[in-house]
Tab-separated table of C-alpha atoms in Angstrom:
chain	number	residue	atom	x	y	z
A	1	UNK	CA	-8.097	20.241	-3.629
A	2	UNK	CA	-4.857	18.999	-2.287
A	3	UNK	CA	-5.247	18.451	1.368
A	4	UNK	CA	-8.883	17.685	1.851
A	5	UNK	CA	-9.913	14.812	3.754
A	6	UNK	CA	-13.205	13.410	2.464
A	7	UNK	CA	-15.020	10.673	4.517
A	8	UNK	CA	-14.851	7.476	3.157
A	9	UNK	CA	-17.345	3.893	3.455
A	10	UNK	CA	-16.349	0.911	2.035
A	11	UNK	CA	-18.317	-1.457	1.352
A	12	UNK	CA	-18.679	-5.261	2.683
A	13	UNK	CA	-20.250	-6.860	-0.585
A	14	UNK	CA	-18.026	-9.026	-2.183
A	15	UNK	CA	-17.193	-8.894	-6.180
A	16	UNK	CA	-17.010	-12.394	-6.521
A	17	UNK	CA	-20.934	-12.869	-5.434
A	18	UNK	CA	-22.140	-9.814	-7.699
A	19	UNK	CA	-24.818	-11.046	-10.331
A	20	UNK	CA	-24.265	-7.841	-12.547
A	21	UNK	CA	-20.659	-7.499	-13.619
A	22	UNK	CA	-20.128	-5.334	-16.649
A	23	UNK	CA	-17.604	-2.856	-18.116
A	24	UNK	CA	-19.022	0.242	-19.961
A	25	UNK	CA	-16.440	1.588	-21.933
A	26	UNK	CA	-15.163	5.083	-22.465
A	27	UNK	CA	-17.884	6.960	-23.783
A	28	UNK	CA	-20.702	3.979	-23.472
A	29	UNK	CA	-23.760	4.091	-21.757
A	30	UNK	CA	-25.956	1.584	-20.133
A	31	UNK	CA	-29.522	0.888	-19.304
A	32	UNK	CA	-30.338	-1.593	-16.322
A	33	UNK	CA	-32.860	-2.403	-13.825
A	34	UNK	CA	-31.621	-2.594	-10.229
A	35	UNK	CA	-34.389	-4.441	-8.184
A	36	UNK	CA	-35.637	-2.881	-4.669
A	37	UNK	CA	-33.171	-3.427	-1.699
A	38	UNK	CA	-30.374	-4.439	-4.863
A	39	UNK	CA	-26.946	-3.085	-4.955
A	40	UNK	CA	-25.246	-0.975	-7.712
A	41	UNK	CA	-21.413	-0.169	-7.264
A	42	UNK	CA	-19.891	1.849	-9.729
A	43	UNK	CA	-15.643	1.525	-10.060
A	44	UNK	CA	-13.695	4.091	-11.279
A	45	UNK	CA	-11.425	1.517	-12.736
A	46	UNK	CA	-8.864	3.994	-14.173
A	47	UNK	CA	-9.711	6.924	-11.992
A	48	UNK	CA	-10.788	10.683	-12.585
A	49	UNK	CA	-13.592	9.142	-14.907
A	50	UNK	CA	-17.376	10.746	-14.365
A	51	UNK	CA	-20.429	8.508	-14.898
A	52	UNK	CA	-23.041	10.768	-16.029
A	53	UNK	CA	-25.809	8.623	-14.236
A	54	UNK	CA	-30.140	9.336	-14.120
A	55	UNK	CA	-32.157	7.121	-11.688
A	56	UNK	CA	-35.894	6.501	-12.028
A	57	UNK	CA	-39.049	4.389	-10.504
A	58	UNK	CA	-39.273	1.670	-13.289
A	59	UNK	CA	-42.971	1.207	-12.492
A	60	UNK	CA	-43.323	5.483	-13.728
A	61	UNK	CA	-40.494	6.861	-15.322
A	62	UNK	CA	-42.361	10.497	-14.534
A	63	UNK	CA	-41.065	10.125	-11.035
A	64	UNK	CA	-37.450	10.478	-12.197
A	65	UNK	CA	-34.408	11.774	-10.209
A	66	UNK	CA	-34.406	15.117	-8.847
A	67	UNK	CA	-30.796	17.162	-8.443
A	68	UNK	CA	-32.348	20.434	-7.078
A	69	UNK	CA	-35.156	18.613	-4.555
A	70	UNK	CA	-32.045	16.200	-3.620
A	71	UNK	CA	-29.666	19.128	-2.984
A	72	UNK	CA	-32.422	21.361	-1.172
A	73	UNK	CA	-34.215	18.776	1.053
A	74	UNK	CA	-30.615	17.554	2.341
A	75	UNK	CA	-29.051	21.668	2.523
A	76	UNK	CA	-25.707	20.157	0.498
A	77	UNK	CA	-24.598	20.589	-3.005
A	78	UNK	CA	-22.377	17.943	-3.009
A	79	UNK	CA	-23.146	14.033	-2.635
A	80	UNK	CA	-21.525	11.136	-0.436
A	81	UNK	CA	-22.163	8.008	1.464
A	82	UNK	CA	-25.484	8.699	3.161
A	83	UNK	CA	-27.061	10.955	0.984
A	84	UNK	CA	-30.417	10.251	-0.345
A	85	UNK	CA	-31.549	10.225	-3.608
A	86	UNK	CA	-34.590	11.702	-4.273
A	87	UNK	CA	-37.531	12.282	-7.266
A	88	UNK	CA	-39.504	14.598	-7.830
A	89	UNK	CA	-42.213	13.291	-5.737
A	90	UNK	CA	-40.100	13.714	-3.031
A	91	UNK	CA	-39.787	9.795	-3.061
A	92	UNK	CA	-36.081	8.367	-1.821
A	93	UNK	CA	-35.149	6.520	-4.901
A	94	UNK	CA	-31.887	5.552	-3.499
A	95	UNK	CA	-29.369	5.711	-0.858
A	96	UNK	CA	-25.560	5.796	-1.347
A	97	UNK	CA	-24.263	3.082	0.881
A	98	UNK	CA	-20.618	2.985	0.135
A	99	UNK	CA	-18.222	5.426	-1.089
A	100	UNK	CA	-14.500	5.377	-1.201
A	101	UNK	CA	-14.036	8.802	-3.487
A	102	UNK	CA	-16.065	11.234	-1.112
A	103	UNK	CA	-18.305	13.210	-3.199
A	104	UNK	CA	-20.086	13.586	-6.364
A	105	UNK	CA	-21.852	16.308	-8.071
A	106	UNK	CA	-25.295	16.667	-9.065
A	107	UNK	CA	-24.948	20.702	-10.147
A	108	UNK	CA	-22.552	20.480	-13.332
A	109	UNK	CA	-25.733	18.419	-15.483
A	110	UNK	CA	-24.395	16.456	-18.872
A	111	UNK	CA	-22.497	17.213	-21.422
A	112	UNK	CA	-24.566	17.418	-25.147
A	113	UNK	CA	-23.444	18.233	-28.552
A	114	UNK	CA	-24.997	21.834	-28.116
A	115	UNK	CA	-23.968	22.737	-24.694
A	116	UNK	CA	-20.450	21.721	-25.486
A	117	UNK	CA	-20.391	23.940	-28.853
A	118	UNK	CA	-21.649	26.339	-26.162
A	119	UNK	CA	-18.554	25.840	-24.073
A	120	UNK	CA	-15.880	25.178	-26.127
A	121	UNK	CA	-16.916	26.381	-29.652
A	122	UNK	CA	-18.387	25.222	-33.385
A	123	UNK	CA	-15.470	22.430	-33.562
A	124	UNK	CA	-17.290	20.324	-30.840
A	125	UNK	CA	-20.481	20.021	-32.739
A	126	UNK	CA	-20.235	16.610	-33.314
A	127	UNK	CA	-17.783	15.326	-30.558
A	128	UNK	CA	-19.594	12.815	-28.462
A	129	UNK	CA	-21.646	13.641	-25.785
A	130	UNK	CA	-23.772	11.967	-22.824
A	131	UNK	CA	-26.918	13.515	-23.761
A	132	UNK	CA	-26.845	11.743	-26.850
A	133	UNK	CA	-25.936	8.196	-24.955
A	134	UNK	CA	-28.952	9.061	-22.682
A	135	UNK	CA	-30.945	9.525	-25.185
A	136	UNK	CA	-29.809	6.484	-27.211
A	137	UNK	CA	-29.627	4.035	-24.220
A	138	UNK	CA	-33.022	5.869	-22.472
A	139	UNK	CA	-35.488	5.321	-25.545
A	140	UNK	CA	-35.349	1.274	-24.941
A	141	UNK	CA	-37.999	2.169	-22.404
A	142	UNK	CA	-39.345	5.170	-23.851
A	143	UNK	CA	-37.717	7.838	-22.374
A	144	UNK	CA	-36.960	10.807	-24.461
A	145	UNK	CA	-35.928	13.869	-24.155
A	146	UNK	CA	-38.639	15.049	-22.378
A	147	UNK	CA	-37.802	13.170	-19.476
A	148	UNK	CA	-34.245	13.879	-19.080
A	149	UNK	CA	-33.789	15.734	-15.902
A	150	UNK	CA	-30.352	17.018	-14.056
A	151	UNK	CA	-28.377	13.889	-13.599
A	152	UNK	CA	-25.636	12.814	-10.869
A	153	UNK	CA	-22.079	13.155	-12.214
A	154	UNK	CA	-20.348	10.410	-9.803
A	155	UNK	CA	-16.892	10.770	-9.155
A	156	UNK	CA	-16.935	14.628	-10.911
A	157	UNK	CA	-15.380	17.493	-8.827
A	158	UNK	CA	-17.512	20.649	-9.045
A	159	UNK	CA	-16.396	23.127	-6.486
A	160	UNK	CA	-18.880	25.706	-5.311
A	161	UNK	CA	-16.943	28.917	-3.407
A	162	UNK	CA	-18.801	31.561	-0.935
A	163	UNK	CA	-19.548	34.090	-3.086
A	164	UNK	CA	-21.716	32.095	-5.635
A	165	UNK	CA	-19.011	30.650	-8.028
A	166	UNK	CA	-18.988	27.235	-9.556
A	167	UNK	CA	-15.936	25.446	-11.367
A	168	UNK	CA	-14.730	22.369	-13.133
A	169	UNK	CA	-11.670	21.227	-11.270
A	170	UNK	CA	-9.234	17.756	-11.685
A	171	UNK	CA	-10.866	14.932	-9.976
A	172	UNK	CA	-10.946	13.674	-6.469
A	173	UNK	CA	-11.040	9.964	-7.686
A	174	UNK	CA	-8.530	7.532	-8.447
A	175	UNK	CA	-8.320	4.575	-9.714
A	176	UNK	CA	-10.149	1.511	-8.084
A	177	UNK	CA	-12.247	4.310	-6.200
A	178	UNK	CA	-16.320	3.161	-6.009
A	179	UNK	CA	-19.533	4.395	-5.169
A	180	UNK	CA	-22.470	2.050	-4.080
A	181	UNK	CA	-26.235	3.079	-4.051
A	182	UNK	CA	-29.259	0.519	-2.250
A	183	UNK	CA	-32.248	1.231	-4.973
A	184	UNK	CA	-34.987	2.084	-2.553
A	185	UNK	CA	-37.805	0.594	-4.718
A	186	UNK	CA	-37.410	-1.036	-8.645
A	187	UNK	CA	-35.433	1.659	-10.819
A	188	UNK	CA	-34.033	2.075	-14.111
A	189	UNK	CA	-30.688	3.402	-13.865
A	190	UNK	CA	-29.554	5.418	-17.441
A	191	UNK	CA	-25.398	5.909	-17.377
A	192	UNK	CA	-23.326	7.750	-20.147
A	193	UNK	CA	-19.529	7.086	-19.054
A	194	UNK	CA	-18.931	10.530	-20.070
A	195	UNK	CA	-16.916	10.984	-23.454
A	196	UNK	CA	-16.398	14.438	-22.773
A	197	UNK	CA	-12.499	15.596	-24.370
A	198	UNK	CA	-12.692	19.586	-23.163
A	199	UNK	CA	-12.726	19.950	-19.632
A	200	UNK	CA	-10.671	18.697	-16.928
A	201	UNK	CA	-13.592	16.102	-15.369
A	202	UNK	CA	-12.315	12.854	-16.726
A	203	UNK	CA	-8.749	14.399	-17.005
A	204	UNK	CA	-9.091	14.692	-21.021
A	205	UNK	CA	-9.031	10.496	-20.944
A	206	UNK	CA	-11.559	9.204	-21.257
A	207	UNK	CA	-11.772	5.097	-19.287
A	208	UNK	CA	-13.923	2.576	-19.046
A	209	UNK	CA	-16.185	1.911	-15.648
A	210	UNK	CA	-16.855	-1.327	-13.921
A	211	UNK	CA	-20.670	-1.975	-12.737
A	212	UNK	CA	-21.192	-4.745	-9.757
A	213	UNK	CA	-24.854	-5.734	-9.223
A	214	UNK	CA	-26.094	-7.467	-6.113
A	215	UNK	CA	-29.834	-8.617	-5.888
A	216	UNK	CA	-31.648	-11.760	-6.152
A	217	UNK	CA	-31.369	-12.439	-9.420
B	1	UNK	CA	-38.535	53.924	-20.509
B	2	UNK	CA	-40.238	52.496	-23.741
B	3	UNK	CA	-44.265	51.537	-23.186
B	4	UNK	CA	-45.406	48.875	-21.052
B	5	UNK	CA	-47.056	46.493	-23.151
B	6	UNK	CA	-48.867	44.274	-20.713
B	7	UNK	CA	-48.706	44.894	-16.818
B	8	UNK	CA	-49.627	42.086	-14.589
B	9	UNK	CA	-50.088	42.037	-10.748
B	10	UNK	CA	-49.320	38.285	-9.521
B	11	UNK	CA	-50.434	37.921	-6.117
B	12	UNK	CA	-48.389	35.840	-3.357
B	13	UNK	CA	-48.749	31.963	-3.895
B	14	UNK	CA	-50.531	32.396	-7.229
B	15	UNK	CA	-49.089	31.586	-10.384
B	16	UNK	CA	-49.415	33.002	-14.316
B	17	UNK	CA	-47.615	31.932	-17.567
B	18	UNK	CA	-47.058	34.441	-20.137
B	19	UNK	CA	-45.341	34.065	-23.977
B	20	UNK	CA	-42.969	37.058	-24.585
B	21	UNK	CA	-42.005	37.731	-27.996
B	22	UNK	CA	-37.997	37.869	-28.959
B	23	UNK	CA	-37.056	40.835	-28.530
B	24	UNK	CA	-38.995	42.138	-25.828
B	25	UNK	CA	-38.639	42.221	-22.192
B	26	UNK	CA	-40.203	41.118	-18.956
B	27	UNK	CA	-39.404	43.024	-15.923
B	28	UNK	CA	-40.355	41.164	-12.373
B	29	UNK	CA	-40.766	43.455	-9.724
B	30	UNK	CA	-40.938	42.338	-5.917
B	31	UNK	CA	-43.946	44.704	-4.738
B	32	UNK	CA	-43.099	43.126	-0.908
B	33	UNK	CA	-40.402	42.429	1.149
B	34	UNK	CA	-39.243	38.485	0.856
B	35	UNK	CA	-40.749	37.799	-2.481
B	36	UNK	CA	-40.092	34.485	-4.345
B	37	UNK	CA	-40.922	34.166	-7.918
B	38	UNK	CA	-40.209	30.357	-9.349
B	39	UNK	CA	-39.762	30.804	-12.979
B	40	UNK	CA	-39.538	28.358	-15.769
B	41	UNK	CA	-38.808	29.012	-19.357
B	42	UNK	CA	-39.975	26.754	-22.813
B	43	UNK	CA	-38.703	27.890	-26.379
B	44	UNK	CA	-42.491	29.010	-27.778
B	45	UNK	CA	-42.055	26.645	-30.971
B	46	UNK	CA	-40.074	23.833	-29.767
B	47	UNK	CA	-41.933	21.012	-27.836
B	48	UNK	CA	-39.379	19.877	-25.474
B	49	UNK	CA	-36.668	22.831	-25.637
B	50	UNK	CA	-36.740	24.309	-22.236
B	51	UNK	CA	-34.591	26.269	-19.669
B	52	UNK	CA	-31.214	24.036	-17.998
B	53	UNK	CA	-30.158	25.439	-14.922
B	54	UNK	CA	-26.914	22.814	-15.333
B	55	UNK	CA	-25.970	23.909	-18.739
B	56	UNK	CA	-27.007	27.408	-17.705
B	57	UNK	CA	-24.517	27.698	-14.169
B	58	UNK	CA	-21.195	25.524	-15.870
B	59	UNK	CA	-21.489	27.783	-19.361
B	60	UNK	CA	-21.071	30.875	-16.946
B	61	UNK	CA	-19.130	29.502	-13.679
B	62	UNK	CA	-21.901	30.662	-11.499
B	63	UNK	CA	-23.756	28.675	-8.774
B	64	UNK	CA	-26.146	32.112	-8.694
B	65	UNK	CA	-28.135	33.706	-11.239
B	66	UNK	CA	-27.423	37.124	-11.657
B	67	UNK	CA	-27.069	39.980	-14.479
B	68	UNK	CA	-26.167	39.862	-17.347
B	69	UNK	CA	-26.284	36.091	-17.228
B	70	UNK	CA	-27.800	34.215	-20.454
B	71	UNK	CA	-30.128	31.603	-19.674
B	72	UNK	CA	-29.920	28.588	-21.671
B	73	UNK	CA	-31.929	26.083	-22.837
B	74	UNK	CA	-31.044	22.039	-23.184
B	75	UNK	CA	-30.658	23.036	-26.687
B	76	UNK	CA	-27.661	25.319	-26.703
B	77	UNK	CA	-29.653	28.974	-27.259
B	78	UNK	CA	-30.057	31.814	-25.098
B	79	UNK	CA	-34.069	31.811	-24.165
B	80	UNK	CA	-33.445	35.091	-21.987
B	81	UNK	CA	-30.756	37.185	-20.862
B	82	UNK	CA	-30.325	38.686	-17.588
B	83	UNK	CA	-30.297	42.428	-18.289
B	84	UNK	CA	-30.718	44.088	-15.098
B	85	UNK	CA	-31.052	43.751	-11.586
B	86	UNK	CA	-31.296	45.596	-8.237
B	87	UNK	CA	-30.193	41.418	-6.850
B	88	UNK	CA	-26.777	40.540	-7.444
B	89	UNK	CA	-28.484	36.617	-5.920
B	90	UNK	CA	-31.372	34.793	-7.677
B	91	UNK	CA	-31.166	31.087	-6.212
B	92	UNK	CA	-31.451	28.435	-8.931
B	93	UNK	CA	-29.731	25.562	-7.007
B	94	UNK	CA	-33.483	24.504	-4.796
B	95	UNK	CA	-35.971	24.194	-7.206
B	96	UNK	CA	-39.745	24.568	-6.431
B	97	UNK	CA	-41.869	24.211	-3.459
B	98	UNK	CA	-43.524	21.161	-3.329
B	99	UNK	CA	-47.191	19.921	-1.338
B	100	UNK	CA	-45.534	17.760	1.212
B	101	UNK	CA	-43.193	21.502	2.334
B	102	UNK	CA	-46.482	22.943	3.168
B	103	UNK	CA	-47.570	20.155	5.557
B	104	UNK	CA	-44.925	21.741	7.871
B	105	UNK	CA	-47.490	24.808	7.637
B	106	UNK	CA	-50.584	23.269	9.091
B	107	UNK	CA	-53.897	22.301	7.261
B	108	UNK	CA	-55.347	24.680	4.375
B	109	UNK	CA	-58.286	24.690	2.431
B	110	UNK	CA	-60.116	26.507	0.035
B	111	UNK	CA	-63.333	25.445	2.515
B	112	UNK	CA	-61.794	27.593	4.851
B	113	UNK	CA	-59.752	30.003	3.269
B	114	UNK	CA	-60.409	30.716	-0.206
B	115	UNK	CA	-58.081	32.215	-1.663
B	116	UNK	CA	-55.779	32.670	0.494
B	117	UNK	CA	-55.220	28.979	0.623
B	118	UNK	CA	-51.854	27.931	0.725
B	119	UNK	CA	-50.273	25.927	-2.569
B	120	UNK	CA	-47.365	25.094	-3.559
B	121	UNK	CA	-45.069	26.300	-6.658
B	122	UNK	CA	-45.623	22.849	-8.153
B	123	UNK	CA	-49.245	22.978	-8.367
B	124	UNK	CA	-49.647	26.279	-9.456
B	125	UNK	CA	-46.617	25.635	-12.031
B	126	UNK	CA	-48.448	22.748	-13.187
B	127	UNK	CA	-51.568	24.186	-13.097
B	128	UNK	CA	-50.306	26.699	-15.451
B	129	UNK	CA	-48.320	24.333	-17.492
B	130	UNK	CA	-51.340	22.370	-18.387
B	131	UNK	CA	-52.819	25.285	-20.262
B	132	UNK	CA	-50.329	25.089	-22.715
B	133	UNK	CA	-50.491	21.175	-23.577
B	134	UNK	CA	-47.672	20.509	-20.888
B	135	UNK	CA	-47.477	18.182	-17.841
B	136	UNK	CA	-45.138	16.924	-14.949
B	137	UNK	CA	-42.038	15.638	-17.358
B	138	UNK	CA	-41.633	19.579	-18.423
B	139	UNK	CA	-41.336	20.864	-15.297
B	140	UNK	CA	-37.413	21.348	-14.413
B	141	UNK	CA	-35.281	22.674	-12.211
B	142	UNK	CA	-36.429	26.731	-11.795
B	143	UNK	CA	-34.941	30.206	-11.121
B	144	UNK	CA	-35.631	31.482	-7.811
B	145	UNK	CA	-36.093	35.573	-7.972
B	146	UNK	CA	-35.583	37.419	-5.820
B	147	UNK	CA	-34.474	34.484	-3.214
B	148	UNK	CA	-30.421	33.835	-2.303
B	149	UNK	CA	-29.063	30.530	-0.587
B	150	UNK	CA	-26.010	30.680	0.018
B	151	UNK	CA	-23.469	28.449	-0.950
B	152	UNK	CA	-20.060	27.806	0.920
B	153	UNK	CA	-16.926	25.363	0.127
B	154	UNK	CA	-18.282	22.198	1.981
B	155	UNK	CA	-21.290	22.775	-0.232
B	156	UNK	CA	-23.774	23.491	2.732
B	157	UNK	CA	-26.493	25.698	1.139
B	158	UNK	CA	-28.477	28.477	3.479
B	159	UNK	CA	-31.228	29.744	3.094
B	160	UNK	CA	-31.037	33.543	3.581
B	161	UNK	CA	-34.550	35.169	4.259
B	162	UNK	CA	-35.343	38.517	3.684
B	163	UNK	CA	-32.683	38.888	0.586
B	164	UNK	CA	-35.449	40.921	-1.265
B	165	UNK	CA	-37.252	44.360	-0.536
B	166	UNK	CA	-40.176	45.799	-2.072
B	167	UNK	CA	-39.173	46.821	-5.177
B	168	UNK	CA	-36.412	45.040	-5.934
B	169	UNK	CA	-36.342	44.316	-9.555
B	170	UNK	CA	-35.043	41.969	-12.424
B	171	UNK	CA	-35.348	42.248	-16.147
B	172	UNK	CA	-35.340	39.173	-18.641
B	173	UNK	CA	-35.275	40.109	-22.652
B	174	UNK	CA	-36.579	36.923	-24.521
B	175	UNK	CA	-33.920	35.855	-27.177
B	176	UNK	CA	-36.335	34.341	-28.816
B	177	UNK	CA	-40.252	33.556	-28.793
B	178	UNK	CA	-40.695	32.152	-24.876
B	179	UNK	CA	-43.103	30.707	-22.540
B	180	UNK	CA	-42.477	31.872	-19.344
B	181	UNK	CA	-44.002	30.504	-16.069
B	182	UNK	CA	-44.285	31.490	-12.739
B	183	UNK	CA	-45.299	30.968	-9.143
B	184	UNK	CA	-45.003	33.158	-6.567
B	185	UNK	CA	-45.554	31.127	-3.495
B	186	UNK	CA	-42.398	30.723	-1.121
B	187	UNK	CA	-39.325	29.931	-1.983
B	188	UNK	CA	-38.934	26.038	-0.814
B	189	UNK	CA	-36.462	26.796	2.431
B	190	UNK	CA	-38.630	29.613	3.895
B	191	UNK	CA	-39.902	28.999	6.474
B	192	UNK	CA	-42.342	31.262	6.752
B	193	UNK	CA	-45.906	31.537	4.162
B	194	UNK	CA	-46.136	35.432	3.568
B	195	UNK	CA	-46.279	35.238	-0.003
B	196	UNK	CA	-45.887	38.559	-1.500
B	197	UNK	CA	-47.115	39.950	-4.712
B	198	UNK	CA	-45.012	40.189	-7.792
B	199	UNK	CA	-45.307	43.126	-10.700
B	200	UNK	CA	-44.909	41.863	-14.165
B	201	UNK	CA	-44.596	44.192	-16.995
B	202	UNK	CA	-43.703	43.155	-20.262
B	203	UNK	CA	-41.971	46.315	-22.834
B	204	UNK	CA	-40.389	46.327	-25.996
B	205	UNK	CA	-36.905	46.577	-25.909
B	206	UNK	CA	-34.226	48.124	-28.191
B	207	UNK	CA	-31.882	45.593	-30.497
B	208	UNK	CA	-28.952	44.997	-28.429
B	209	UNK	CA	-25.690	46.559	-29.875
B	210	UNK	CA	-22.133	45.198	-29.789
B	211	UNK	CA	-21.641	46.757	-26.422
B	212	UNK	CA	-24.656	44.346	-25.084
B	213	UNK	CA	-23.652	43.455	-21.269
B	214	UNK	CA	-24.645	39.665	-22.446
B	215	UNK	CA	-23.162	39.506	-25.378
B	216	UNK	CA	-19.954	40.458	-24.381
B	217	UNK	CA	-20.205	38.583	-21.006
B	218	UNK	CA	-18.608	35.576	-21.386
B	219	UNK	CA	-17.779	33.939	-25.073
B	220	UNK	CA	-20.503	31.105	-23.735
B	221	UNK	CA	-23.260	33.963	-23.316
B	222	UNK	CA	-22.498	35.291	-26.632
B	223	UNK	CA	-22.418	31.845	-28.556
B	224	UNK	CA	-26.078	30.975	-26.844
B	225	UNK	CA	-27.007	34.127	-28.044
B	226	UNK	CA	-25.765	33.819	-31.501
B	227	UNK	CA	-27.754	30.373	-31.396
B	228	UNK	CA	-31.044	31.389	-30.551
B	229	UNK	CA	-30.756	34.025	-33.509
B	230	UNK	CA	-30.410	30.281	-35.707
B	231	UNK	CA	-33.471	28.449	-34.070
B	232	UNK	CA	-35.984	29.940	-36.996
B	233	UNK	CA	-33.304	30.563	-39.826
């Protein structure tokens, strides 16, 4: 991808006045609730890191992000500052403010133990994977597997060509690179910092993500 | 041409569900110009194991469905492979047409229509998904028959109508038991509501050999497949 120019927000919130200030490390996950009108950033604090990351309305976890009604209702595969995140009630869940890497997937999905034996053979079987940390993090408010749908992979580089192909390629990130979303009513927001060893998406390296908060706490 | 087990006409912006045996196959065909068929697919005996269009696109490095594709489930195993098809382009990136898209089209009742009262994929796929004990957290992201958008490197996505004519044709064999489901009303991004009519026949097929287009696709196809021969061992 050498050579393309991405557009790039930054955002004006300030770290130091952040009320949510975590590190999820390399191959974590995290549940939180990010109030209506709050903040999220998400740092890429090492770069070339994807954060595996499900949004949904924490007053009915059934209306849960949508990738294909996202992608469709805005005619682009890929996601960046203005794009709008919606369910599958059409509802905008979210709105990405800020964002210094310049886009995101939503196609590529998350990695699991069985889609990674899948892709790289028998010997991943029980390598770590962000289904599972979905899964583990998502059942503190009951949501299973039932209502996992396709997630966002921020900062992953999934280039789609003319003809109908779809790759894996090195990251666009880098490190210190964010992305900010403005939760357009209460959500739960479900990450897995993706653990995944096999493809290029985190650069085989695994590294811990920074998460800034803003809302009234 | 081995016998056609069950035939089915589905007419435009209806929907139907149908469990085909492993083994056998289900052949779609578009009986009009422009058809859309939205299909989802369950494993038969596993509550939550259903189609992933993510899984199922990375696994093969395609943004387009096409032959002899496998299609995957979140589980790891091949639910149906691709076998044939007149369409090099089945659209799996847009997912379903919802209520609020037909707003666009103007009122429409059964009061004044009947019938011919325009609904969305969702409803009918929900409709249909509620006969078998399932709601709104199974529904997931869908294969388009039948319809193409078109992807470029900026990752716009087009729309492209007209990509089918009557009797153009795809064929899924069912790796193992499967629910399928399926609406024919418009894809999502048409803008026009002709719904055509889809043909489903469902034959037995023969054991694929060693020489099986899906098998031998990609080593991903053929380690889905070799999964979904493990679900009941």
């Amino acid at each position: 991808m050498t050579g393309t120019i991405l557009p790039v927000r930054e955002s004006e919130l300030d770290p130091a006045t952040a009320v949510l200030d975590v590190t999820v490390a390399d191959g974590d996950g995290h549940l939180g609730v990010i109030p209506a009108g709050g903040s999220l950033r998400i740092v890429d604090l090492h770069g070339n890191q994807a954060v595996d990351t499900l949004f949904y309305d924490a007053a009915d976890v059934g209306n849960r992000y949508s990738a294909m009604d996202t992608v469709r209702e805005q005619g682009a595969a890929y996601l960046t500052a203005g794009s709008r995140l919606l369910s599958v009630n059409l509802d905008v869940l979210a709105t990405i403010t800020a964002d210094t890497c310049g886009r995101h997937d939503t196609l590529g999905g998350a990695c699991a133990q069985e889609s990674n034996v899948v892709r790289y053979g028998e010997h991943t079987r029980h390598q770590h994977a962000c289904r599972e940390t979905f899964l583990r993090y998502g059942a503190e408010v009951g949501i299973g597997a039932r209502d996992l749908g396709h997630n966002i992979n921020f900062f992953m580089n999934v280039p789609l060509t003319a003809d109908g192909g779809l790759s894996f390629e090195d990251g666009l990130s880098g490190p210190g690179k964010y992305v900010e979303v403005r939760a357009e009513r209460d959500l739960y927001v479900l990450i897995s910092n993706c653990p995944q060893l096999n493809n290029p998406c985190n650069g085989w390296d695994p590294t811990p993500v920074r998460l800034l908060g803003w809302w009234r706490a | 041409m081995s016998e056609v087990l069950l035939s089915h006409e589905i007419p435009g912006g209806a929907a139907w569900s149908v469990l085909v045996r492993a083994g056998r196959e289900l052949r779609l065909t578009a009986l009009e110009a422009g058809a859309n068929c939205s299909t989802l697919l369950y494993a038969a005996h596993h509550p939550v194991d259903r189609l992933n269009v993510p899984d199922t696109l990375k696994a093969q490095m395609s943004a387009r469905v096409h032959a002899p594709m496998v299609l995957m489930s979140d589980r790891g195993t091949a639910l149906c492979s691709v076998t044939g098809s007149s369409l090099d382009w089945h659209d799996a990136l847009c997912g379903h047409s919802c209520d609020a898209q037909l707003e666009r089209l103007g009122p429409s009742s059964y009061h004044a229509e009947r019938n011919a009262w325009r609904r969305s994929a969702r409803a009918g796929l929900l409709g249909e998904l509620r006969k078998h004990g399932r709601g709104p957290a199974d529904l997931h992201a869908c294969v388009n028959f039948f319809a193409k958008v078109a992807t470029s490197g900026d990752g716009t996505l087009t729309f492209m109508p007209g990509h089918a004519s009557a009797g153009d044709w795809v064929t899924l064999r069912a790796e193992q038991d499967v629910l399928v489901v399926l609406s024919t009303s418009p894809h999502p991004l048409d803008p026009q509501w002709t719904p055509p009519a889809v043909l489903a026949e469902v034959r037995a097929t023969a054991v694929p050999g060693a020489d099986d287009p899906s098998w031998t696709f990609r080593d991903e196809s053929a380690r889905a497949l070799r999964a979904a021969r493990e679900v009941l061992a």
